[in-house]
Coordinates of C-alpha atoms in Angstrom, one line a residue:
M428 CA -1.5 -1.3 -22.0
S429 CA 2.2 -0.3 -21.5
D430 CA 2.4 2.8 -19.3
G431 CA 6.1 3.6 -19.1
I432 CA 7.6 6.1 -21.5
A433 CA 11.1 7.5 -21.6
D434 CA 10.2 11.0 -22.6
L435 CA 7.5 13.1 -24.2
S436 CA 9.4 14.2 -27.3
D437 CA 7.6 12.2 -29.9
G438 CA 4.1 11.7 -31.2
A439 CA 3.8 8.1 -29.8
A440 CA 4.5 9.4 -26.3
D441 CA 1.9 12.2 -26.7
E442 CA -0.6 9.6 -27.8
R443 CA 0.1 7.4 -24.9
V444 CA -0.5 10.3 -22.4
A445 CA -3.7 11.2 -24.2
A446 CA -4.8 7.6 -24.1
W447 CA -4.2 7.4 -20.4
I448 CA -6.1 10.6 -19.7
A449 CA -9.0 9.4 -21.8
A450 CA -9.1 6.1 -20.0
D451 CA -9.0 7.7 -16.5
P452 CA -12.4 7.4 -14.9
D453 CA -11.7 10.2 -12.3
P454 CA -12.3 13.7 -13.7
A455 CA -10.0 15.2 -11.0
T456 CA -6.9 13.2 -12.0
R457 CA -7.7 13.7 -15.7
A458 CA -7.7 17.5 -15.1
E459 CA -4.5 17.2 -13.0
L460 CA -2.6 15.4 -15.8
S461 CA -4.0 17.8 -18.5
A462 CA -2.5 20.7 -16.6
L463 CA 1.0 19.2 -16.5
G464 CA 3.7 19.4 -19.1
G465 CA 7.4 18.9 -19.6
P466 CA 9.5 17.1 -17.0
D467 CA 6.6 17.0 -14.5
L468 CA 4.4 15.1 -16.9
A469 CA 7.3 12.9 -18.1
E470 CA 8.0 11.9 -14.5
R471 CA 4.4 10.7 -14.1
F472 CA 4.9 8.3 -17.0
A473 CA 8.5 7.3 -16.5
A474 CA 7.4 3.9 -15.1
P475 CA 4.2 2.5 -13.6
L476 CA 4.0 1.7 -9.9
R477 CA 5.3 -1.8 -9.4
F478 CA 3.1 -4.4 -7.9
G479 CA 5.3 -6.1 -5.3
T480 CA 4.9 -8.6 -2.5
A481 CA 2.9 -6.0 -0.4
G482 CA 0.9 -4.7 -3.4
L483 CA 1.3 -1.0 -4.4
R484 CA 2.6 2.0 -2.6
G485 CA 3.3 5.5 -3.9
P486 CA 2.3 9.2 -3.9
V487 CA -1.3 10.1 -4.3
R488 CA -1.3 11.7 -7.7
A489 CA -2.5 11.3 -11.3
G490 CA -0.8 9.0 -13.8
P491 CA 0.5 5.5 -13.9
N492 CA 3.3 6.4 -11.4
G493 CA 0.9 7.3 -8.6
M494 CA -1.9 6.1 -6.4
N495 CA -5.2 7.1 -8.0
V496 CA -8.5 5.5 -9.0
A497 CA -7.3 4.5 -12.4
V498 CA -4.3 2.6 -11.0
V499 CA -6.3 1.0 -8.2
T500 CA -9.0 0.0 -10.7
R501 CA -6.5 -1.8 -13.0
A502 CA -4.7 -3.4 -10.0
T503 CA -8.0 -4.8 -8.8
A504 CA -8.9 -6.1 -12.2
G505 CA -5.6 -7.9 -12.3
L506 CA -6.1 -9.3 -8.8
A507 CA -9.6 -10.5 -9.7
A508 CA -8.3 -12.2 -12.8
W509 CA -5.7 -14.0 -10.8
L510 CA -8.2 -15.2 -8.2
I511 CA -10.5 -16.5 -11.0
E512 CA -7.6 -18.2 -12.7
H513 CA -6.8 -20.0 -9.4
G514 CA -10.3 -21.3 -8.9
H515 CA -11.6 -18.7 -6.5
R516 CA -14.5 -17.2 -8.5
G517 CA -17.4 -16.2 -6.3
G518 CA -15.4 -16.3 -3.1
S519 CA -15.4 -13.7 -0.4
V520 CA -13.0 -10.8 -0.5
V521 CA -12.5 -8.3 2.3
V522 CA -11.9 -4.7 1.6
G523 CA -10.7 -2.1 4.2
R524 CA -9.1 1.2 4.3
D525 CA -7.3 3.6 6.6
A526 CA -8.0 7.4 6.8
R527 CA -5.3 8.7 4.4
H528 CA -5.9 11.0 1.5
G529 CA -7.7 9.0 -1.3
S530 CA -8.4 5.9 0.8
E531 CA -12.2 6.1 0.7
Q532 CA -12.2 6.5 -3.1
F533 CA -9.7 3.8 -3.6
A534 CA -11.5 1.3 -1.4
A535 CA -14.8 2.0 -3.2
A536 CA -13.2 1.4 -6.6
A537 CA -11.6 -1.8 -5.5
A538 CA -14.8 -3.1 -3.9
Q539 CA -16.8 -2.2 -7.0
V540 CA -14.4 -4.0 -9.4
L541 CA -14.4 -7.1 -7.3
A542 CA -18.2 -7.1 -7.1
A543 CA -18.4 -6.8 -10.9
A544 CA -16.1 -9.8 -11.2
G545 CA -18.5 -11.9 -9.2
F546 CA -16.9 -11.9 -5.7
R547 CA -18.8 -11.5 -2.4
V548 CA -17.3 -8.3 -1.2
V549 CA -17.2 -7.7 2.5
V550 CA -16.4 -4.0 3.1
V551 CA -15.1 -3.0 6.5
P552 CA -17.6 -0.3 7.4
A553 CA -15.3 2.5 8.6
P554 CA -11.6 3.4 8.4
G555 CA -9.8 0.9 10.4
P556 CA -6.4 -0.8 11.1
T557 CA -4.8 -3.1 8.6
P558 CA -4.9 -6.1 11.0
L559 CA -8.7 -6.0 10.8
V560 CA -8.5 -7.1 7.2
A561 CA -5.9 -9.8 7.9
F562 CA -8.1 -11.1 10.7
A563 CA -11.3 -11.0 8.6
C564 CA -9.6 -12.9 5.8
R565 CA -8.9 -15.7 8.2
D566 CA -12.1 -15.5 10.2
L567 CA -14.4 -15.4 7.1
D568 CA -12.3 -17.9 5.1
A569 CA -12.0 -15.3 2.4
V570 CA -10.1 -15.9 -0.7
A571 CA -8.4 -12.5 -0.5
G572 CA -8.3 -9.2 1.2
V573 CA -7.4 -5.6 0.2
Q574 CA -6.4 -2.9 2.6
I575 CA -5.9 0.6 1.3
T576 CA -3.0 2.0 3.4
A577 CA 0.5 3.4 3.2
S578 CA 1.1 2.4 6.8
H579 CA 3.7 4.8 8.2
N580 CA 4.7 6.5 4.9
P581 CA 4.7 10.3 4.6
P582 CA 1.3 12.1 4.3
G583 CA 1.3 12.3 0.5
D584 CA 1.5 8.5 0.0
N585 CA -1.1 5.8 -0.1
G586 CA -1.0 2.1 -1.0
Y587 CA -2.8 -1.1 -1.8
K588 CA -2.0 -4.2 0.3
V589 CA -3.1 -7.6 -0.7
Y590 CA -3.8 -10.7 1.4
L591 CA -4.6 -14.2 0.1
A592 CA -6.5 -17.1 1.6
G593 CA -5.5 -17.6 5.2
G594 CA -4.8 -13.9 5.7
A595 CA -1.1 -13.8 4.8
Q596 CA 0.6 -11.3 2.5
I597 CA 1.3 -12.5 -1.0
V598 CA 4.6 -14.0 -1.9
P599 CA 6.3 -14.9 -5.2
P600 CA 5.3 -16.0 -7.7
A601 CA 1.8 -14.7 -7.1
D602 CA 2.9 -11.0 -7.0
G603 CA 4.6 -11.3 -10.4
E604 CA 1.6 -13.2 -11.9
I605 CA -0.8 -10.5 -10.7
E606 CA 1.5 -7.8 -12.1
E607 CA 1.4 -9.4 -15.5
L608 CA -2.4 -9.5 -15.4
I609 CA -2.6 -5.9 -14.4
A610 CA -0.4 -5.0 -17.4
A611 CA -2.8 -7.0 -19.6
S612 CA -6.0 -5.5 -18.1
H613 CA -8.4 -3.1 -19.8
D614 CA -8.1 0.6 -19.6
A615 CA -9.5 1.7 -16.3
V616 CA -12.6 3.3 -17.8
D617 CA -13.5 0.0 -19.4
V618 CA -13.1 -2.1 -16.3
P619 CA -16.6 -3.1 -15.1
R620 CA -17.7 -1.8 -11.7
H621 CA -20.9 -2.7 -9.8
D622 CA -22.4 -1.3 -6.7
V623 CA -21.6 -3.4 -3.7
M624 CA -24.4 -5.1 -1.8
H625 CA -24.0 -4.8 2.0
D626 CA -22.8 -8.0 3.5
P627 CA -24.0 -8.4 7.2
R628 CA -20.7 -10.2 8.1
A629 CA -19.0 -6.8 7.8
D630 CA -20.9 -5.5 10.8
E631 CA -19.4 -8.3 13.0
I632 CA -15.7 -7.9 12.1
V633 CA -14.7 -5.4 14.8
G634 CA -16.6 -7.3 17.5
R635 CA -15.2 -10.7 16.6
Y636 CA -11.7 -9.2 16.4
L637 CA -12.0 -7.7 19.9
D638 CA -13.5 -10.9 21.2
R639 CA -10.6 -12.9 19.9
I640 CA -8.1 -10.6 21.6
S641 CA -10.0 -11.0 24.9
T642 CA -9.9 -14.7 24.5
R643 CA -6.2 -14.8 23.7
F644 CA -4.9 -12.6 26.6
P645 CA -6.0 -12.8 30.2
T646 CA -8.0 -10.1 31.9
V647 CA -5.9 -8.4 34.5
A648 CA -6.9 -8.6 38.2
D649 CA -7.3 -4.8 38.6
A650 CA -7.3 -1.7 36.5
S651 CA -4.5 0.2 38.2
L652 CA -1.8 -0.1 35.5
R653 CA -1.5 3.3 34.0
I654 CA -0.9 3.5 30.2
A655 CA 0.0 6.4 27.9
L656 CA -1.1 5.8 24.3
T657 CA -0.8 7.4 20.9
P658 CA -2.2 6.2 17.6
M659 CA 0.0 8.8 15.9
H660 CA -2.9 10.4 14.0
G661 CA -3.9 7.0 12.6
V662 CA -6.9 4.7 12.8
G663 CA -6.0 2.5 15.8
G664 CA -6.8 4.7 18.8
A665 CA -10.4 3.9 19.6
L666 CA -9.9 0.2 18.9
A667 CA -6.8 0.0 21.1
V668 CA -8.6 1.7 24.0
E669 CA -11.5 -0.7 23.7
A670 CA -9.2 -3.7 23.4
L671 CA -7.3 -2.6 26.5
A672 CA -10.6 -2.0 28.4
R673 CA -11.8 -5.5 27.6
A674 CA -8.5 -6.8 29.2
G675 CA -9.4 -4.8 32.3
L676 CA -7.0 -2.0 31.6
T677 CA -9.0 1.3 31.7
D678 CA -6.4 3.8 33.1
V679 CA -5.4 4.9 29.6
H680 CA -4.1 8.4 29.0
V681 CA -4.0 9.3 25.3
V682 CA -2.0 11.9 23.5
D683 CA -5.0 14.2 22.6
E684 CA -3.1 16.0 19.8
Q685 CA -2.5 12.7 18.0
F686 CA -5.6 10.7 18.8
D687 CA -8.1 11.5 16.0
P688 CA -7.2 10.3 12.5
D689 CA -5.6 13.0 10.5
P690 CA -4.1 12.2 7.0
D691 CA -1.7 15.2 7.3
F692 CA 0.0 13.9 10.5
P693 CA 0.5 17.5 11.7
T694 CA 2.5 16.9 14.9
V695 CA 5.2 14.5 13.4
A696 CA 7.7 15.0 10.7
F697 CA 7.4 11.3 9.8
P698 CA 4.5 9.2 11.3
N699 CA 6.7 6.3 12.3
P700 CA 7.2 5.5 16.0
E701 CA 10.8 4.3 15.2
E702 CA 11.8 7.8 13.9
E703 CA 13.7 10.0 16.3
G704 CA 11.3 12.5 17.9
A705 CA 8.1 10.8 16.7
S706 CA 7.2 9.6 20.2
D707 CA 8.2 12.7 22.1
L708 CA 4.6 13.7 22.8
L709 CA 3.9 10.2 24.0
L710 CA 6.9 10.1 26.4
A711 CA 6.0 13.5 27.7
R712 CA 2.5 12.4 28.4
A713 CA 3.8 9.2 30.2
E714 CA 6.0 11.4 32.3
K715 CA 3.2 13.8 33.2
V716 CA 0.6 11.2 34.2
G717 CA 3.1 8.9 35.9
A718 CA 2.4 6.0 33.5
D719 CA 3.7 2.5 34.0
I720 CA 4.1 2.0 30.2
A721 CA 3.8 4.0 27.0
I722 CA 2.4 2.5 23.8
A723 CA 2.7 4.0 20.2
L724 CA 0.9 2.6 17.2
D725 CA 1.8 3.5 13.7
P726 CA -1.0 5.1 11.5
D727 CA -2.5 1.8 10.3
A728 CA -1.9 0.1 13.7
D729 CA -0.1 -2.9 12.4
R730 CA 3.0 -2.0 14.3
C731 CA 3.5 -1.2 17.9
A732 CA 6.3 0.4 19.9
V733 CA 6.6 0.5 23.7
G734 CA 8.2 3.0 26.0
T735 CA 9.3 2.5 29.6
R736 CA 11.5 4.0 32.2
V737 CA 15.1 2.8 31.8
E738 CA 17.4 3.9 34.6
G739 CA 14.9 6.6 35.6
T740 CA 14.5 8.1 32.1
W741 CA 11.6 7.4 29.6
R742 CA 12.7 6.0 26.3
M743 CA 11.2 3.8 23.6
L744 CA 12.5 0.3 23.5
T745 CA 13.9 -1.1 20.2
G746 CA 12.0 -3.6 18.2
D747 CA 14.5 -6.2 19.2
E748 CA 14.1 -5.4 22.9
T749 CA 10.4 -5.7 22.6
G750 CA 10.7 -8.9 20.6
A751 CA 12.7 -10.5 23.4
L752 CA 10.1 -9.4 26.0
L753 CA 7.1 -10.6 24.0
G754 CA 8.8 -13.8 22.9
S755 CA 9.6 -14.8 26.5
F756 CA 6.1 -13.8 27.6
I757 CA 4.3 -15.8 25.0
L758 CA 6.6 -18.8 25.3
S759 CA 5.9 -19.0 29.0
D760 CA 2.6 -20.7 28.2
A761 CA 2.8 -21.5 24.5
A762 CA 1.1 -24.8 23.6
A763 CA 2.7 -27.5 21.5
G764 CA 1.1 -28.6 18.3
P765 CA -1.7 -31.2 18.1
D766 CA 1.0 -33.8 17.3
G767 CA 3.2 -32.7 20.1
S768 CA 5.5 -30.7 18.0
P769 CA 7.2 -27.8 19.8
P770 CA 5.9 -24.3 19.5
V771 CA 7.5 -22.2 16.8
V772 CA 8.7 -18.6 17.0
A773 CA 10.3 -16.7 14.2
S774 CA 12.5 -13.6 13.6
T775 CA 14.3 -12.3 10.6
L776 CA 18.0 -12.5 9.6
V777 CA 18.4 -8.9 10.5
S778 CA 16.9 -9.2 14.0
S779 CA 18.6 -10.0 17.3
S780 CA 19.8 -13.5 18.0
L781 CA 18.3 -13.3 21.5
L782 CA 14.9 -14.8 20.6
E783 CA 16.6 -18.0 19.4
K784 CA 18.3 -18.4 22.8
I785 CA 15.0 -17.8 24.7
A786 CA 13.3 -20.3 22.5
R787 CA 16.0 -23.0 23.0
R788 CA 15.7 -22.6 26.8
A789 CA 11.9 -22.9 26.6
G790 CA 12.0 -26.0 24.4
A791 CA 10.6 -24.2 21.4
R792 CA 11.8 -24.2 17.8
H793 CA 13.1 -20.9 16.4
V794 CA 13.1 -20.2 12.7
T795 CA 15.1 -17.4 10.9
T796 CA 13.5 -16.0 7.8
L797 CA 14.0 -13.3 5.2
T798 CA 12.8 -9.8 6.1
G799 CA 9.1 -9.2 6.0
F800 CA 6.0 -10.8 7.5
K801 CA 5.1 -12.5 4.3
W802 CA 8.0 -14.9 5.2
L803 CA 7.7 -14.8 9.0
V804 CA 4.2 -16.1 9.1
R805 CA 5.2 -19.0 6.9
A806 CA 8.0 -20.0 9.2
G807 CA 6.4 -23.3 10.4
E808 CA 3.7 -24.7 12.6
P809 CA 2.5 -24.4 15.3
L810 CA 3.6 -20.8 15.0
R811 CA 3.1 -18.9 18.3
Y812 CA 5.0 -15.7 17.8
A813 CA 7.0 -13.8 15.1
Y814 CA 8.6 -10.4 15.1
E815 CA 10.9 -8.2 13.0
E816 CA 13.1 -5.4 14.4
A817 CA 11.0 -2.7 12.7
I818 CA 8.5 -2.9 15.6
G819 CA 6.3 -5.5 13.9
H820 CA 4.8 -8.2 16.2
C821 CA 2.5 -11.2 15.4
V822 CA 1.4 -12.2 18.9
D823 CA -1.6 -14.3 17.9
P824 CA -0.9 -16.1 14.5
D825 CA -4.0 -18.3 14.8
A826 CA -6.1 -15.2 14.4
V827 CA -3.9 -12.7 12.5
R828 CA -1.2 -13.9 10.1
D829 CA 0.5 -10.6 10.0
K830 CA 1.9 -8.0 12.4
D831 CA -0.8 -6.5 14.6
G832 CA -0.2 -3.5 16.7
I833 CA -3.5 -3.7 18.6
S834 CA -3.1 -7.2 19.9
A835 CA 0.6 -6.5 20.6
A836 CA -0.4 -3.5 22.7
V837 CA -2.7 -5.6 24.8
A838 CA 0.0 -8.3 25.2
L839 CA 2.5 -5.7 26.3
A840 CA 0.1 -4.1 28.7
V841 CA -0.7 -7.5 30.3
L842 CA 3.0 -8.2 30.5
A843 CA 3.6 -4.8 32.1
D844 CA 0.8 -5.5 34.6
R845 CA 2.5 -8.9 35.5
C846 CA 5.8 -7.1 36.0
R847 CA 4.2 -4.5 38.3
R848 CA 2.5 -7.1 40.4
D849 CA 5.9 -8.9 40.7
G850 CA 7.4 -5.6 41.9
V851 CA 9.6 -5.0 38.9
G852 CA 9.6 -2.8 35.9
V853 CA 9.6 -3.8 32.2
A854 CA 13.2 -2.7 31.9
D855 CA 14.1 -5.0 34.9
L856 CA 12.6 -7.9 33.0
L857 CA 14.7 -7.2 30.0
L858 CA 17.8 -7.2 32.3
S859 CA 16.8 -10.5 33.7
L860 CA 16.7 -12.0 30.2
Y861 CA 20.2 -10.6 29.6
E862 CA 21.4 -12.2 32.9
T863 CA 20.1 -15.6 31.7
H864 CA 21.0 -15.4 28.0
G865 CA 23.8 -12.8 27.8
V866 CA 23.5 -9.1 27.0
H867 CA 22.3 -8.4 23.4
V868 CA 22.4 -4.8 22.1
T869 CA 21.4 -3.9 18.5
R870 CA 21.7 -0.8 16.5
Q871 CA 20.9 0.2 12.9
H872 CA 23.3 2.3 10.8
S873 CA 22.2 3.5 7.3
V874 CA 24.0 5.0 4.4
R875 CA 21.6 7.2 2.4
V876 CA 22.6 8.0 -1.2
D877 CA 21.3 10.1 -4.0
D878 CA 22.8 7.7 -6.6
T879 CA 21.6 4.1 -6.1
T880 CA 24.6 2.8 -8.0
V881 CA 26.6 3.7 -4.9
I882 CA 24.8 1.0 -3.0
A883 CA 25.7 -1.7 -5.5
S884 CA 29.3 -0.5 -5.4
L885 CA 29.4 -0.7 -1.6
M886 CA 27.9 -4.2 -1.7
D887 CA 30.4 -5.3 -4.3
R888 CA 33.2 -3.9 -2.1
L889 CA 31.9 -5.8 0.9
R890 CA 32.0 -9.0 -1.1
A891 CA 35.4 -8.4 -2.6
S892 CA 37.2 -6.8 0.4
P893 CA 35.2 -6.9 3.6
P894 CA 36.6 -5.4 6.9
S895 CA 38.9 -7.8 8.7
A896 CA 37.8 -6.6 12.2
L897 CA 35.0 -4.6 13.8
A898 CA 35.4 -3.0 17.3
G899 CA 38.7 -5.0 17.6
I900 CA 37.0 -8.3 17.0
P901 CA 38.2 -10.3 13.9
V902 CA 35.3 -10.9 11.5
T903 CA 34.6 -13.1 8.5
A904 CA 32.1 -12.4 5.7
E905 CA 29.2 -14.6 4.5
D906 CA 27.5 -13.7 1.2
Y907 CA 23.9 -14.6 1.5
A908 CA 23.4 -14.2 -2.3
R909 CA 25.4 -17.4 -2.6
R910 CA 23.3 -19.5 -0.2
S911 CA 21.1 -22.2 -1.7
D912 CA 18.4 -22.3 1.1
D913 CA 15.4 -20.1 1.9
L914 CA 17.7 -17.3 3.2
R915 CA 19.3 -16.6 -0.2
T916 CA 19.1 -12.8 -0.6
D917 CA 21.2 -9.8 -1.4
A918 CA 22.9 -9.4 2.0
I919 CA 26.3 -9.9 3.6
A920 CA 27.0 -11.0 7.1
L921 CA 30.1 -9.9 9.0
S922 CA 30.6 -11.8 12.2
G923 CA 33.2 -12.8 14.7
V924 CA 33.8 -13.8 18.4
A925 CA 36.5 -12.5 20.6
G926 CA 38.5 -14.9 22.9
D927 CA 36.4 -14.0 25.9
G928 CA 33.1 -14.6 24.1
M929 CA 32.0 -11.1 23.2
S930 CA 30.7 -11.2 19.7
V931 CA 29.8 -8.9 16.9
R932 CA 27.5 -9.4 13.9
V933 CA 26.5 -7.0 11.1
M934 CA 24.0 -7.7 8.4
A935 CA 24.4 -5.4 5.4
R936 CA 21.6 -5.2 2.8
P937 CA 20.1 -2.6 0.5
S938 CA 16.8 -1.2 1.6
G939 CA 13.8 -2.5 -0.3
T940 CA 11.9 0.9 -0.1
E941 CA 14.5 3.7 0.2
P942 CA 17.9 4.6 -1.4
K943 CA 19.8 3.3 1.6
L944 CA 22.3 0.6 2.5
K945 CA 21.4 -0.7 5.9
Y946 CA 23.7 -2.2 8.5
Y947 CA 22.1 -4.1 11.3
I948 CA 24.6 -4.3 14.2
E949 CA 24.4 -6.7 17.1
M950 CA 26.9 -7.0 20.0
T951 CA 26.5 -9.8 22.5
T952 CA 28.2 -11.3 25.5
P953 CA 27.7 -14.8 27.0
P954 CA 26.0 -15.1 30.4
G955 CA 28.2 -14.1 33.3
F956 CA 30.5 -12.1 31.1
V957 CA 33.1 -9.9 32.9
V958 CA 34.9 -7.1 31.1
S959 CA 38.6 -7.4 30.7
A960 CA 41.1 -4.6 30.1
T961 CA 41.2 -5.4 26.4
Q962 CA 37.5 -4.4 26.0
S963 CA 37.6 -1.3 28.1
P964 CA 40.6 0.6 29.4
A965 CA 38.3 2.2 31.9
Q966 CA 37.7 -1.0 33.8
T967 CA 36.2 0.8 36.7
T968 CA 33.4 2.1 34.5
Y969 CA 32.2 -1.4 33.5
G970 CA 32.0 -4.7 35.4
A971 CA 29.8 -7.7 35.7
D972 CA 26.8 -5.5 36.5
T973 CA 24.3 -6.1 33.7
R974 CA 23.3 -2.5 33.3
A975 CA 27.0 -1.5 32.9
L976 CA 27.4 -4.2 30.2
V977 CA 24.5 -2.8 28.3
H978 CA 26.2 0.6 28.3
L979 CA 29.5 -1.0 27.2
L980 CA 27.8 -2.9 24.3
D981 CA 25.9 0.2 23.3
D982 CA 29.2 2.1 23.1
M983 CA 30.6 -0.8 21.0
T984 CA 27.8 -0.7 18.5
L985 CA 28.5 3.0 18.1
R986 CA 32.1 2.2 17.5
V987 CA 31.1 -0.4 14.8
A988 CA 28.8 2.1 13.2
A989 CA 31.6 4.6 13.0
E990 CA 34.0 2.0 11.5
L991 CA 31.4 1.1 8.9
A992 CA 30.9 4.8 8.0
E993 CA 34.7 5.2 7.6
Y994 CA 34.8 2.0 5.5
G995 CA 32.2 3.5 3.2
R996 CA 34.2 6.7 2.7
T997 CA 37.6 5.1 1.9

């Protein structure tokens, strides 16, 4: 069944719309489409939601260009057909959901289609974090998992995330093969659906997940570490509190206004801890209760951000700063592989270069991957830690082969407790990493456009005539689209090193989800760097003091961002 139509001006298009409505098993969305007309109706049929490497994601609404029961039913029929074609008939499939609008309906439809196709369906019994499904896939040796979630998207969205055997996200060519089978599937009303028999293994998922976290991270000696916590109206709050309690950390102060799941996310403009202002209530709570650390989860609890006092003021750390802290912490006791191979840590090509230096000093192997955890968790073995700058952290790959905000929160709290017992703050530990490996400061600058052809034009210009210098440092360009290895992608690197060792690196790439061109900026110094007059005319402002160097490099990243903005305008 082909769903995309250019307009609704001919009889064939009218018939296609009527056929979709007739094939929609949900009376509510049938009525919704029947009430639409003109451009609104045409937009619903302009193109179907694409099934990508993370499954589906889009607005909750009727029609092939939305998240609804009909689309979920056909997507699950395609997934089931793919699993059967690959020899997994009758295997276990885990189905979970968050608390967004439509999640309960969509999860029920997915479970019923899989049951009718002959799979043993294990339904997570209540709305829960995405990492639970990734964990259960691995723990139960399931052939696949489906989580209904739109993660940190706006309130009107929902999604359909797929894991395969081993609990990792799908990668090409599986995504394309599944999309072809979805396109060839029956009309939604004709896809068989059966009631799902209760599988007692479902009742053990949460307990086994918590047990695993307790095993992986040590219980602290006392419970005096004070933690401020928000799940940002998502599904991770109660589980995070329980996981922290099992680690001996019971002095947890939650943001009451954001603790219970609420699909409307009433206190935040955008439910993403990375967004400016999203963590204001958390930081205010941390200040009020005198917390040692502040932790924010995104709505499906697969991502985790941490806040701490930096020079007396509360702020959220960047994903790169947190990645360096967790990487150093985990590598401090990371085991080698059974064959003696060094532990592996991974980060993406747009993340800071600091983790690589930490790994080298620890005798570990660092691997750089493309963006996305579907690549990070396949970086190599024995994988011990992986992160991406967008506050995603995989701190226990043996249990969860994806980013996991709950276990990352426990790891960060245990790390903060260790710092407190050593008489230092988390920010002090970050400074010590800079003193050992050099200061590393990162910043992201985005160019948002209404016309996506502008992004292609900017990338073409970067390839043909890149800037010759950034922040006064000569740079050269590398086109990652011309690489022949696993890092081949639509991205351009601009990098250079000054005579005194200060370096700049910018990765430019189109966003995969938004109409943006993203610049990932990193400024670094070697260990023991001393500012010269060429870097800063105000030499008295900066010196060898590490904190001062952090401020200098932060200023330099702002300068690079301004130069890139000007480059885009000229």
